PDB file of C-alpha atoms and ligand atoms in Angstrom:
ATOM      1  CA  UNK A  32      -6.714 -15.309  10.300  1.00 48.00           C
ATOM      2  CA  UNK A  33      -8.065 -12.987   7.333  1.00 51.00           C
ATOM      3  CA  UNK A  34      -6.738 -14.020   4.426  1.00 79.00           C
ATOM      4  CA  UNK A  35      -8.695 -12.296   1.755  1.00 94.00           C
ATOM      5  CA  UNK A  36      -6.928 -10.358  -0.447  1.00 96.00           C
ATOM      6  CA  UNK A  37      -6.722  -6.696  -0.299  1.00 97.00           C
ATOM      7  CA  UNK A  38      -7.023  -4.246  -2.839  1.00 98.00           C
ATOM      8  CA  UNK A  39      -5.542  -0.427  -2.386  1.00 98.00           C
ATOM      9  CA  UNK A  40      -6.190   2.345  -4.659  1.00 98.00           C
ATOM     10  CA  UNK A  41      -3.262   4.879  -4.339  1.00 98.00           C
ATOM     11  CA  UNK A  42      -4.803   7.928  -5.768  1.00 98.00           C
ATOM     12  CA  UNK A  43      -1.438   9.958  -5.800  1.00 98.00           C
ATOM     13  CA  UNK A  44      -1.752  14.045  -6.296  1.00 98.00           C
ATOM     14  CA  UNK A  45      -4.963  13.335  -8.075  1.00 98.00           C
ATOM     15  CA  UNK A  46      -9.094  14.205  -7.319  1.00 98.00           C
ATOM     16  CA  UNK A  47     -11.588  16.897  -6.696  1.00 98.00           C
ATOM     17  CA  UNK A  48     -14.196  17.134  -4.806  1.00 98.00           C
ATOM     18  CA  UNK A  49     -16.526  16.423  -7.464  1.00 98.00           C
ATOM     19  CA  UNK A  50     -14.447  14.085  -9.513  1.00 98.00           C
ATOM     20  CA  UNK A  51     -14.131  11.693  -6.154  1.00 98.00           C
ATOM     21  CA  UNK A  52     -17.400  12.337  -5.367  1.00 98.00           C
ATOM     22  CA  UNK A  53     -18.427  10.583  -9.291  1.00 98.00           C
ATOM     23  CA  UNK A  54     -15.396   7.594  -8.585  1.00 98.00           C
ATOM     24  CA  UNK A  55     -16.640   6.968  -5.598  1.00 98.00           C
ATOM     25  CA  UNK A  56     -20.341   6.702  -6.225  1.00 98.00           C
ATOM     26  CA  UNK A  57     -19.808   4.368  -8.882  1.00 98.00           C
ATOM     27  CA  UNK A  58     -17.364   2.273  -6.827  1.00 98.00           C
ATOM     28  CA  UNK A  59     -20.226   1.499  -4.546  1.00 97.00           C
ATOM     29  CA  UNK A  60     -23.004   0.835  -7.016  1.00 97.00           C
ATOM     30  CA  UNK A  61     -20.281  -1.135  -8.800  1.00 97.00           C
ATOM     31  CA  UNK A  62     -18.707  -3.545  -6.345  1.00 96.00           C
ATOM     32  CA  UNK A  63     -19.248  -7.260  -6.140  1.00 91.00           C
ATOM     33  CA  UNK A  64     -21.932  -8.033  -3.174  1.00 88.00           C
ATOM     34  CA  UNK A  65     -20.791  -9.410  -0.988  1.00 89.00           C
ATOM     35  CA  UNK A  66     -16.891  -8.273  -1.120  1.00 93.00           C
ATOM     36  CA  UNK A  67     -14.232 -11.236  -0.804  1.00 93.00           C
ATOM     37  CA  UNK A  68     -11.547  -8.720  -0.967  1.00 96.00           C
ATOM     38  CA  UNK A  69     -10.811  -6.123   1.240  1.00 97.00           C
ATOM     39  CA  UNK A  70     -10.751  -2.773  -0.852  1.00 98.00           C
ATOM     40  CA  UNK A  71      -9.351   0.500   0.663  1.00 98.00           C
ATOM     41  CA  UNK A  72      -8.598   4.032  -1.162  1.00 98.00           C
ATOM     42  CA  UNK A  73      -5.490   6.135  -0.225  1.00 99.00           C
ATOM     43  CA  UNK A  74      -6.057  10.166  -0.929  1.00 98.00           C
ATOM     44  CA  UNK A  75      -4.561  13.365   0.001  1.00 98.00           C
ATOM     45  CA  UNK A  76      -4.870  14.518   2.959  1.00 98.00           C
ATOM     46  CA  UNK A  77      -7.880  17.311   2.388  1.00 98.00           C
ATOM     47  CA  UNK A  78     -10.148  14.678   1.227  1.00 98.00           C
ATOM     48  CA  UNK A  79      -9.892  12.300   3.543  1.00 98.00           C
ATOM     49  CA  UNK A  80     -12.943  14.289   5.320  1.00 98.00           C
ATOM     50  CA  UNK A  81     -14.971  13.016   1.878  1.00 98.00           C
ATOM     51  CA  UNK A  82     -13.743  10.022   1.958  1.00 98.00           C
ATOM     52  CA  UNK A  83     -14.960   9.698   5.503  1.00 98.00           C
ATOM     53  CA  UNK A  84     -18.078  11.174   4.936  1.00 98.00           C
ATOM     54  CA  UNK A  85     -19.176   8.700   1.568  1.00 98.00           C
ATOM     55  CA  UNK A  86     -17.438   5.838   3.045  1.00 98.00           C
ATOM     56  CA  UNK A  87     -18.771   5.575   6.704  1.00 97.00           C
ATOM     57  CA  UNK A  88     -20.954   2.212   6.999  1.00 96.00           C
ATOM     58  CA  UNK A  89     -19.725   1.147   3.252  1.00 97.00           C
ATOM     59  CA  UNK A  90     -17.230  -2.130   2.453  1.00 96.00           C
ATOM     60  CA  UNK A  91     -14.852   0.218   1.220  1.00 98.00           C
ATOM     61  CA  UNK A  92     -11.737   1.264   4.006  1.00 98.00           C
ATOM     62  CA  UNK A  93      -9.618   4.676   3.287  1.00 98.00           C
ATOM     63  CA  UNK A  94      -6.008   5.872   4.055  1.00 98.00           C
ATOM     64  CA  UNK A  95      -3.628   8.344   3.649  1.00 98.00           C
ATOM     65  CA  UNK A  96      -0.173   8.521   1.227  1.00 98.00           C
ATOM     66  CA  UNK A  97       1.910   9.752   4.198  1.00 98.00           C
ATOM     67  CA  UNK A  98       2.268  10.151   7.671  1.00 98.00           C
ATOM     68  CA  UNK A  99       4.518  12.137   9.641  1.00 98.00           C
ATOM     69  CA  UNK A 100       7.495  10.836  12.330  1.00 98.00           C
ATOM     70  CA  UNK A 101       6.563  13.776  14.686  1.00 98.00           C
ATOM     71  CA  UNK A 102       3.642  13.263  17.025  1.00 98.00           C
ATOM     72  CA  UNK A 103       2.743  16.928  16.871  1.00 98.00           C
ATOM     73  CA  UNK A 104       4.451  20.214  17.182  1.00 98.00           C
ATOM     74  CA  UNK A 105       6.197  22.934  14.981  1.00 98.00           C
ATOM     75  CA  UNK A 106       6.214  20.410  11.863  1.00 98.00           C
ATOM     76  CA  UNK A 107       4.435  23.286   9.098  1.00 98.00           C
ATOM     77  CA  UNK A 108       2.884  20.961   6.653  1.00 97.00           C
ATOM     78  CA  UNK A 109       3.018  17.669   8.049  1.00 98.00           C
ATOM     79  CA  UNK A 110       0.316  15.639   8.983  1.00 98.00           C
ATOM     80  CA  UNK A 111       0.175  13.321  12.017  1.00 98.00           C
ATOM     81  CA  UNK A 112      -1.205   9.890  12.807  1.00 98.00           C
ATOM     82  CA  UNK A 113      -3.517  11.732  15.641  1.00 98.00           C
ATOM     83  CA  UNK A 114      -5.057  13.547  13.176  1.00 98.00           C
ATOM     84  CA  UNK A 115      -5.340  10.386  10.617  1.00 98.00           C
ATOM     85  CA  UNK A 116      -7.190   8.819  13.267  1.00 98.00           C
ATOM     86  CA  UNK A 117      -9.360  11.788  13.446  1.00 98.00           C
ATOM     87  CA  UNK A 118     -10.618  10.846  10.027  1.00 98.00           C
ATOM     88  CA  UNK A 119     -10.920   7.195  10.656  1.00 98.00           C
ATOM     89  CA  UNK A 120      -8.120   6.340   8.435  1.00 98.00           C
ATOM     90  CA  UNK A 121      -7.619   2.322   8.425  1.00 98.00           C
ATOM     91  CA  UNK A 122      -4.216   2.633   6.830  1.00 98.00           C
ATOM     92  CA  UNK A 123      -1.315   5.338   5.645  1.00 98.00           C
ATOM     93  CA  UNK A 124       1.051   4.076   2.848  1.00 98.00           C
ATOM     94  CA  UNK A 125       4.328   4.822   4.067  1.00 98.00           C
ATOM     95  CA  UNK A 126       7.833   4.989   2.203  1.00 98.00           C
ATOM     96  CA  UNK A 127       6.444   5.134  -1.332  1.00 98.00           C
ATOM     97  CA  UNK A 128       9.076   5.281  -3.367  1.00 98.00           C
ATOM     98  CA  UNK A 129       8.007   8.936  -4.710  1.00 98.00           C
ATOM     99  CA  UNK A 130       8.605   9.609  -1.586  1.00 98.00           C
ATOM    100  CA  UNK A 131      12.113   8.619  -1.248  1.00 98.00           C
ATOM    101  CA  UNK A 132      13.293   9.976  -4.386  1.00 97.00           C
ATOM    102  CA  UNK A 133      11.311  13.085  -3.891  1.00 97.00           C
ATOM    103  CA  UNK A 134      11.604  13.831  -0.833  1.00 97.00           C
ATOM    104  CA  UNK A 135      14.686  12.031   0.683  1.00 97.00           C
ATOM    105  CA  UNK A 136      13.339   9.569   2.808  1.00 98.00           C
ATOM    106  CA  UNK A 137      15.399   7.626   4.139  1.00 98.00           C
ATOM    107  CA  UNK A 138      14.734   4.055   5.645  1.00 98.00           C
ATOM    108  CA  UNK A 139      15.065   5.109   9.239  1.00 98.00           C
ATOM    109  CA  UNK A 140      12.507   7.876   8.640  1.00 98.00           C
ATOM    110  CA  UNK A 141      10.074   5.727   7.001  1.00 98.00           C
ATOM    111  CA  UNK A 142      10.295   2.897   9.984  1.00 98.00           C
ATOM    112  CA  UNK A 143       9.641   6.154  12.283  1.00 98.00           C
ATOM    113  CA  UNK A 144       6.398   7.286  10.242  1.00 98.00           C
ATOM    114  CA  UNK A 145       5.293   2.926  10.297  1.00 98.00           C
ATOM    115  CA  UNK A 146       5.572   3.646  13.866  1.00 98.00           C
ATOM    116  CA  UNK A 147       3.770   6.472  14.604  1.00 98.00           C
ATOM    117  CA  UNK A 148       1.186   4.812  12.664  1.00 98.00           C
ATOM    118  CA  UNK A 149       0.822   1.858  14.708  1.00 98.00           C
ATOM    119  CA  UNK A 150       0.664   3.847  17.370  1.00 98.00           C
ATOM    120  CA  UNK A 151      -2.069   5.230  16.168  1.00 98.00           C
ATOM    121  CA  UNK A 152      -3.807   2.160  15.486  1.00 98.00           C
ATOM    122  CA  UNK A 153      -3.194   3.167  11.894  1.00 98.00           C
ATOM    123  CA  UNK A 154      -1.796   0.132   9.690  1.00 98.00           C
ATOM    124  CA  UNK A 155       0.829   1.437   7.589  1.00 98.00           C
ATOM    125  CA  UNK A 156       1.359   0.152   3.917  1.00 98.00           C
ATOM    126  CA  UNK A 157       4.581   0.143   4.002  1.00 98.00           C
ATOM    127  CA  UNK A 158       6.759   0.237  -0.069  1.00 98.00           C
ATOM    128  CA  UNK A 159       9.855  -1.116  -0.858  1.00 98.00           C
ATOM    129  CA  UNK A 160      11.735  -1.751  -4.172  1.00 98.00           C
ATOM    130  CA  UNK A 161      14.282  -1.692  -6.243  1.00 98.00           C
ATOM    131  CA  UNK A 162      15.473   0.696  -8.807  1.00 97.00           C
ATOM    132  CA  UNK A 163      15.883  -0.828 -12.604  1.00 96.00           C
ATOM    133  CA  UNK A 164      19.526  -0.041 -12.153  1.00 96.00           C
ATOM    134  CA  UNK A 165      19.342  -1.878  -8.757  1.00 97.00           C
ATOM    135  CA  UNK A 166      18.247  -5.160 -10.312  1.00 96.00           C
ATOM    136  CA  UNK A 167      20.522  -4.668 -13.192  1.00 95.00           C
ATOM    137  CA  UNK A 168      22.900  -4.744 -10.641  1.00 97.00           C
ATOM    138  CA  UNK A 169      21.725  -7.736  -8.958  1.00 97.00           C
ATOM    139  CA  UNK A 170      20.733  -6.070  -5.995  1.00 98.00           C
ATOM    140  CA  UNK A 171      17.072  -6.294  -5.633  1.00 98.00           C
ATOM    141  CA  UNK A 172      17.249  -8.156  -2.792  1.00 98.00           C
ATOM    142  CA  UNK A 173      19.507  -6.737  -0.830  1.00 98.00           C
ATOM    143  CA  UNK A 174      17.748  -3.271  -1.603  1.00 98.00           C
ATOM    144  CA  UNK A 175      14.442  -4.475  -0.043  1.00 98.00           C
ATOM    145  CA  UNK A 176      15.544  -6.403   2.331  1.00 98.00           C
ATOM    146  CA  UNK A 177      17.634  -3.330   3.580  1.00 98.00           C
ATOM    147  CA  UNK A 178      14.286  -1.501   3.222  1.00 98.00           C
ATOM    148  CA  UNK A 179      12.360  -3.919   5.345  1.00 98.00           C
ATOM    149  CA  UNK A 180      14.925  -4.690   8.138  1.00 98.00           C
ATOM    150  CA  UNK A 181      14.656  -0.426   9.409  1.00 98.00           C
ATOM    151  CA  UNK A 182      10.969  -1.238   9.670  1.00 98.00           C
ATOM    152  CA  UNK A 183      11.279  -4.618  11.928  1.00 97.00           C
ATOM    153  CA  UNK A 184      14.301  -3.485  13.652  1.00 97.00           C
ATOM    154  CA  UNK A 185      11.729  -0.307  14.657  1.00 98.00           C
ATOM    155  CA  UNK A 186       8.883  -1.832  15.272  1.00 97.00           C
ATOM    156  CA  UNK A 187       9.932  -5.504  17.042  1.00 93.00           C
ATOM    157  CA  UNK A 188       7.175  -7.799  17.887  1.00 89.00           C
ATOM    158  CA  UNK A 189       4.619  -5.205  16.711  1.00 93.00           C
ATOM    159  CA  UNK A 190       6.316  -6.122  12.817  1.00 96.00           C
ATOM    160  CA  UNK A 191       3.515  -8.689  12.301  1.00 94.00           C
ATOM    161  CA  UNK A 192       0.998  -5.737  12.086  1.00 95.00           C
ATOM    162  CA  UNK A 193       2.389  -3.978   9.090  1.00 97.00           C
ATOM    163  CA  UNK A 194       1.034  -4.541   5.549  1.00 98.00           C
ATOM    164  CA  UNK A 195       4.452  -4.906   3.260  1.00 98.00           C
ATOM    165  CA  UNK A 196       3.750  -3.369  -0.450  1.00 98.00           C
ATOM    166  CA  UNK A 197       6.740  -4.657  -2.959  1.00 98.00           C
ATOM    167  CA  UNK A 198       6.894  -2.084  -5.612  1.00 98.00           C
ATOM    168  CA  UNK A 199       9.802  -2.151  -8.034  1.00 98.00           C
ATOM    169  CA  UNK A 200      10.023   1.458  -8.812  1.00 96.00           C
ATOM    170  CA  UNK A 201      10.745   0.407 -13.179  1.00 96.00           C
ATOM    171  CA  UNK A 202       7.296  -0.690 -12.918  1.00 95.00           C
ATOM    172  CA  UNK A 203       5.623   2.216 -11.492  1.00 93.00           C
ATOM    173  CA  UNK A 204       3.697   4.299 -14.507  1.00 91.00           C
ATOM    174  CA  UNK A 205       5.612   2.789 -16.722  1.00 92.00           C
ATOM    175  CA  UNK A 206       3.264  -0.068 -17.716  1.00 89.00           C
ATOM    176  CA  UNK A 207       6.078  -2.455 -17.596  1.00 92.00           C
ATOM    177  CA  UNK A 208       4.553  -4.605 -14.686  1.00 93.00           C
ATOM    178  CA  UNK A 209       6.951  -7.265 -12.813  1.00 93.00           C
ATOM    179  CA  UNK A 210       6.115 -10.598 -14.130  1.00 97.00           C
ATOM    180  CA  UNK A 211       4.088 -12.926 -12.113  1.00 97.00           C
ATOM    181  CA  UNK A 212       7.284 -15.098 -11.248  1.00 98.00           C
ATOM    182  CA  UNK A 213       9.597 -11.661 -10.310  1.00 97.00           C
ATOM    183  CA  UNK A 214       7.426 -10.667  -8.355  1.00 98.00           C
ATOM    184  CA  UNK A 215       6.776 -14.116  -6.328  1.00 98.00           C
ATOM    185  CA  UNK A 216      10.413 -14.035  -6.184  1.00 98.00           C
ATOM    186  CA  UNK A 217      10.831 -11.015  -3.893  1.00 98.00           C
ATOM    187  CA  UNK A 218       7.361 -11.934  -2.496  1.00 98.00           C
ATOM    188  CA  UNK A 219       8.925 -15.101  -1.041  1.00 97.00           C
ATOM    189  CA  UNK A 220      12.583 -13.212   0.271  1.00 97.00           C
ATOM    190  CA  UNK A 221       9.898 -10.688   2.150  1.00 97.00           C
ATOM    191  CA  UNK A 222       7.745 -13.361   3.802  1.00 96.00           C
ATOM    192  CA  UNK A 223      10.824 -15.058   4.960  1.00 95.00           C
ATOM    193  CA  UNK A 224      12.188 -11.884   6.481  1.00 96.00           C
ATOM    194  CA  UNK A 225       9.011 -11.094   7.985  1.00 96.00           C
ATOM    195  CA  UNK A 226       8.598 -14.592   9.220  1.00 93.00           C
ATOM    196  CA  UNK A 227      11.635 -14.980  11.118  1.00 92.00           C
ATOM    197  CA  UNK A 228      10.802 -11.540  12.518  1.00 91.00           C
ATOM    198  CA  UNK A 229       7.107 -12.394  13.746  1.00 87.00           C
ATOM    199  CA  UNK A 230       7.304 -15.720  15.963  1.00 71.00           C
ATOM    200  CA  UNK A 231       3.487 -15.714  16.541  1.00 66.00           C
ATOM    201  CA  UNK A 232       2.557 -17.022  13.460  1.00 66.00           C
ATOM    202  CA  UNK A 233       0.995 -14.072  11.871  1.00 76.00           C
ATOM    203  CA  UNK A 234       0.673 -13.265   8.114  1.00 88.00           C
ATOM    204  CA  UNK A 235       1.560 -10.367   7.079  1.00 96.00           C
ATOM    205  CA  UNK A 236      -0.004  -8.959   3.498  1.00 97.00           C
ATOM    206  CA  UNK A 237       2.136  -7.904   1.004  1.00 98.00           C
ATOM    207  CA  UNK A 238       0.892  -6.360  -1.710  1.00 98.00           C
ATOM    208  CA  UNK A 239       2.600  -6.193  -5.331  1.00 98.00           C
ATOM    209  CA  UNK A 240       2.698  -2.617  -7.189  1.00 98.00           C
ATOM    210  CA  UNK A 241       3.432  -1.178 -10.421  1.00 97.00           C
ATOM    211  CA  UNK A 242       1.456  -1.188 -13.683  1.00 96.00           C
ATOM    212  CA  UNK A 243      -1.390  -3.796 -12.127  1.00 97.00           C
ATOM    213  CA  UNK A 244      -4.463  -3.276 -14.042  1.00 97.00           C
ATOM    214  CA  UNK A 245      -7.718  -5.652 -14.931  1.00 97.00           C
ATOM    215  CA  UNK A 246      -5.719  -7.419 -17.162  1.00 97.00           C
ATOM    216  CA  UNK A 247      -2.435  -8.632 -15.182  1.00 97.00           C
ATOM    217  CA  UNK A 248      -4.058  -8.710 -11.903  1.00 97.00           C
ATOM    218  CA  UNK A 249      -5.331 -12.269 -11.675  1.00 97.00           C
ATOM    219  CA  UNK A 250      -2.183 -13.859 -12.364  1.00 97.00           C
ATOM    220  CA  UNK A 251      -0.471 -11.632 -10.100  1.00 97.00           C
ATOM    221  CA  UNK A 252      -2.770 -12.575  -7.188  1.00 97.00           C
ATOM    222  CA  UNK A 253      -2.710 -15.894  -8.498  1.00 96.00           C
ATOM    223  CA  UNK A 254       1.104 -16.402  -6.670  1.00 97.00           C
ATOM    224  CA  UNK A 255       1.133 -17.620  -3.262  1.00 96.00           C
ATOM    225  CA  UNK A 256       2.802 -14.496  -1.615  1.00 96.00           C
ATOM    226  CA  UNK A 257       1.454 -11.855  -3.739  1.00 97.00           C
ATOM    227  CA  UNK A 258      -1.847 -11.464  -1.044  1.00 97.00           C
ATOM    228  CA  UNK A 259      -3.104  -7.801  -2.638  1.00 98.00           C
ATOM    229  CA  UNK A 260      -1.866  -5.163  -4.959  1.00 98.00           C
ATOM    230  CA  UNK A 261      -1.392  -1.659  -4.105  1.00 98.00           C
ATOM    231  CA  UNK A 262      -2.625   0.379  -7.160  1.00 98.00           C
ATOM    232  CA  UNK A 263      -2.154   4.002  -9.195  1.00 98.00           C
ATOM    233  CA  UNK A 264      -4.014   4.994 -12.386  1.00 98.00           C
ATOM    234  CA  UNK A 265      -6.164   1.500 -12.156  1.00 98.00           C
ATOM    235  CA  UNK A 266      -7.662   3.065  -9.156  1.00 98.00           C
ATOM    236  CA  UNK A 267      -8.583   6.395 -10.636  1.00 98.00           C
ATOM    237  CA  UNK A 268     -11.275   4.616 -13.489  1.00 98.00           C
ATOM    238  CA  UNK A 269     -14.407   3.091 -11.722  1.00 98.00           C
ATOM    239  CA  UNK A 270     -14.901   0.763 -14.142  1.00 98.00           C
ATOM    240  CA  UNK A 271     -11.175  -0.357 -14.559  1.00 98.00           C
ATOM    241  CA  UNK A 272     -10.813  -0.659 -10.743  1.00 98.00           C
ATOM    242  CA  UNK A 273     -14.176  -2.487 -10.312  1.00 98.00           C
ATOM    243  CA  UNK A 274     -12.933  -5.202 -13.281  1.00 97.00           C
ATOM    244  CA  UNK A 275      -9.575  -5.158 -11.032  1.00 98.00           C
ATOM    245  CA  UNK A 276     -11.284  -6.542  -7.908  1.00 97.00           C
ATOM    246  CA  UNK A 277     -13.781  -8.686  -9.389  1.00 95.00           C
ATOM    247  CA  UNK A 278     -11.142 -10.643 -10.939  1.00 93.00           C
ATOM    248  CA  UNK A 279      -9.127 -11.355  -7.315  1.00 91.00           C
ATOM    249  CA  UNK A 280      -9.382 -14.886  -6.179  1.00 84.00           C
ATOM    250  CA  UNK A 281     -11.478 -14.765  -3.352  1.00 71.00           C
ATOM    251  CA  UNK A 282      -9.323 -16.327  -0.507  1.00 67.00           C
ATOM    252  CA  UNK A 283      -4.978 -16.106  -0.587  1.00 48.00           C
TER     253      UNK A 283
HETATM  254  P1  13P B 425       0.815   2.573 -11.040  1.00 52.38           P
HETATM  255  O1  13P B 425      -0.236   1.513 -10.756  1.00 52.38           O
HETATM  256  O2  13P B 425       0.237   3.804 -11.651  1.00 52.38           O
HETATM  257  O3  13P B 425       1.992   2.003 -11.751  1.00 52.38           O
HETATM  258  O4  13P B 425       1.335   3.064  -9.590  1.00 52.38           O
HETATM  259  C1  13P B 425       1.754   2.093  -8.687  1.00 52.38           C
HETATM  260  C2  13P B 425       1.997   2.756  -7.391  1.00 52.38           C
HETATM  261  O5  13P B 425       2.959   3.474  -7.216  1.00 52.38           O
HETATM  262  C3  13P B 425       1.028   2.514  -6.314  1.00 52.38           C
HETATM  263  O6  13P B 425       1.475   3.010  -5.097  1.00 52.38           O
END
């Protein structure tokens, strides 16, 4: 079973050519040798060409931020798993909560898009959290668990092949990470769910999100459920990003 940690960079609606081109070079003069964590970047979809091109044969795995439900057809600006796979995407985050808000995704629709994925033999990252006025309310778990049960009523058996990403949406770009111990807390309600849904024994990763940077990282991964972070601005500063991973513990 792999249980090394795992790292993803979730570049957002940021890069260039060029200015990937300069992250990414000093990623890979940068990185630990060998890698105990598994480290993958998440861009837009017209770079994922680069990404393929500067990443082929490296440690370093790629993604994309968004897949769509449809398998092809008269979908004008969507992008499908087919073509994902094209481009040798490992993963596509799906359900990030800029997503939701933005764009009114709604659980259903994000346990389609995990699908499609999977069908694609595409892991999907898939985000859930709460809203601060959500756990003000006392409803954080309820609110991901809600998130989480669209997914494995979706996907069945094939639930154990999803990576989970717990992301309370107060802590994205805000700075104001969960603590270690709130985020174990949800960590813990997740596994459970995910356990009872996955009889063969399999792990499944889930990743903490929001504010994680070179400082807060290590006791974040220090929790027993927290088995990878999923990360924004961290991931756009080589030399931020490169402190982030070296300071994973090596093995959940
Ligand atoms: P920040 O790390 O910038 O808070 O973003 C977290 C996030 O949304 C990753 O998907």
């Amino acid at each position: 079973m792999d249980m090394k940690k795992l790292i993803v960079g979730n570049w957002k609606m940021h890069g260039s050519l060029a200015s990937n081109q300069a992250l990414l070079t000093e990623l890979l003069v940068g990185l630990p040798q060998p890698l105990s964590t598994d480290v993958a970047l998440c861009a837009s979809a017209p770079y994922l060409a680069q990404l393929q091109t500067l990443l082929q044969g490296s440690p370093l795995a790629w993604g994309a931020q968004d897949v769509s439900a449809h398998g092809q057809g008269a979908y004008t600006g969507e992008t499908s798993a087919a073509m994902l796979r094209d481009f040798a995407c490992r993963y596509a985050i799906v359900g990030h909560s800029e997503r939701r808000q933005y764009h009114a995704e709604t659980d259903e629709l994000v346990a389609a898009k995990a699908q499609r994925a999977l069908g694609a033999g595409i892991t999907p990252i898939v985000c859930v959290g709460e809203t601060l006025a959500q756990r003000e309310a006392g409803q954080t778990e309820a609110v991901v668990k809600r998130q989480l049960a669209a997914v494995i009523h979706t996907l069945g058996h094939c639930s154990g092949e999803i990576v989970v990403a717990y992301e309370p949406v107060w802590a994205i770009g805000t700075g104001r990470t969960a603590t270690p111990e709130q985020a174990q807390a949800v960590h813990a309600v997740l596994r459970a769910q995910l356990h009872a849904a996955t009889a063969h024994g399999e792990r499944n990763r889930i990743l903490y999100g929001g504010s994680m940077n070179a400082a807060n990282a290590a006791d974040l991964l220090a929790q027993p459920d927290v088995d990878g972070g999923l990360v924004g601005s961290a991931s756009l500063q080589a030399a931020e990003f490169l402190k982030l991973i070296a300071s994973c513990p090596a093995v959940a």
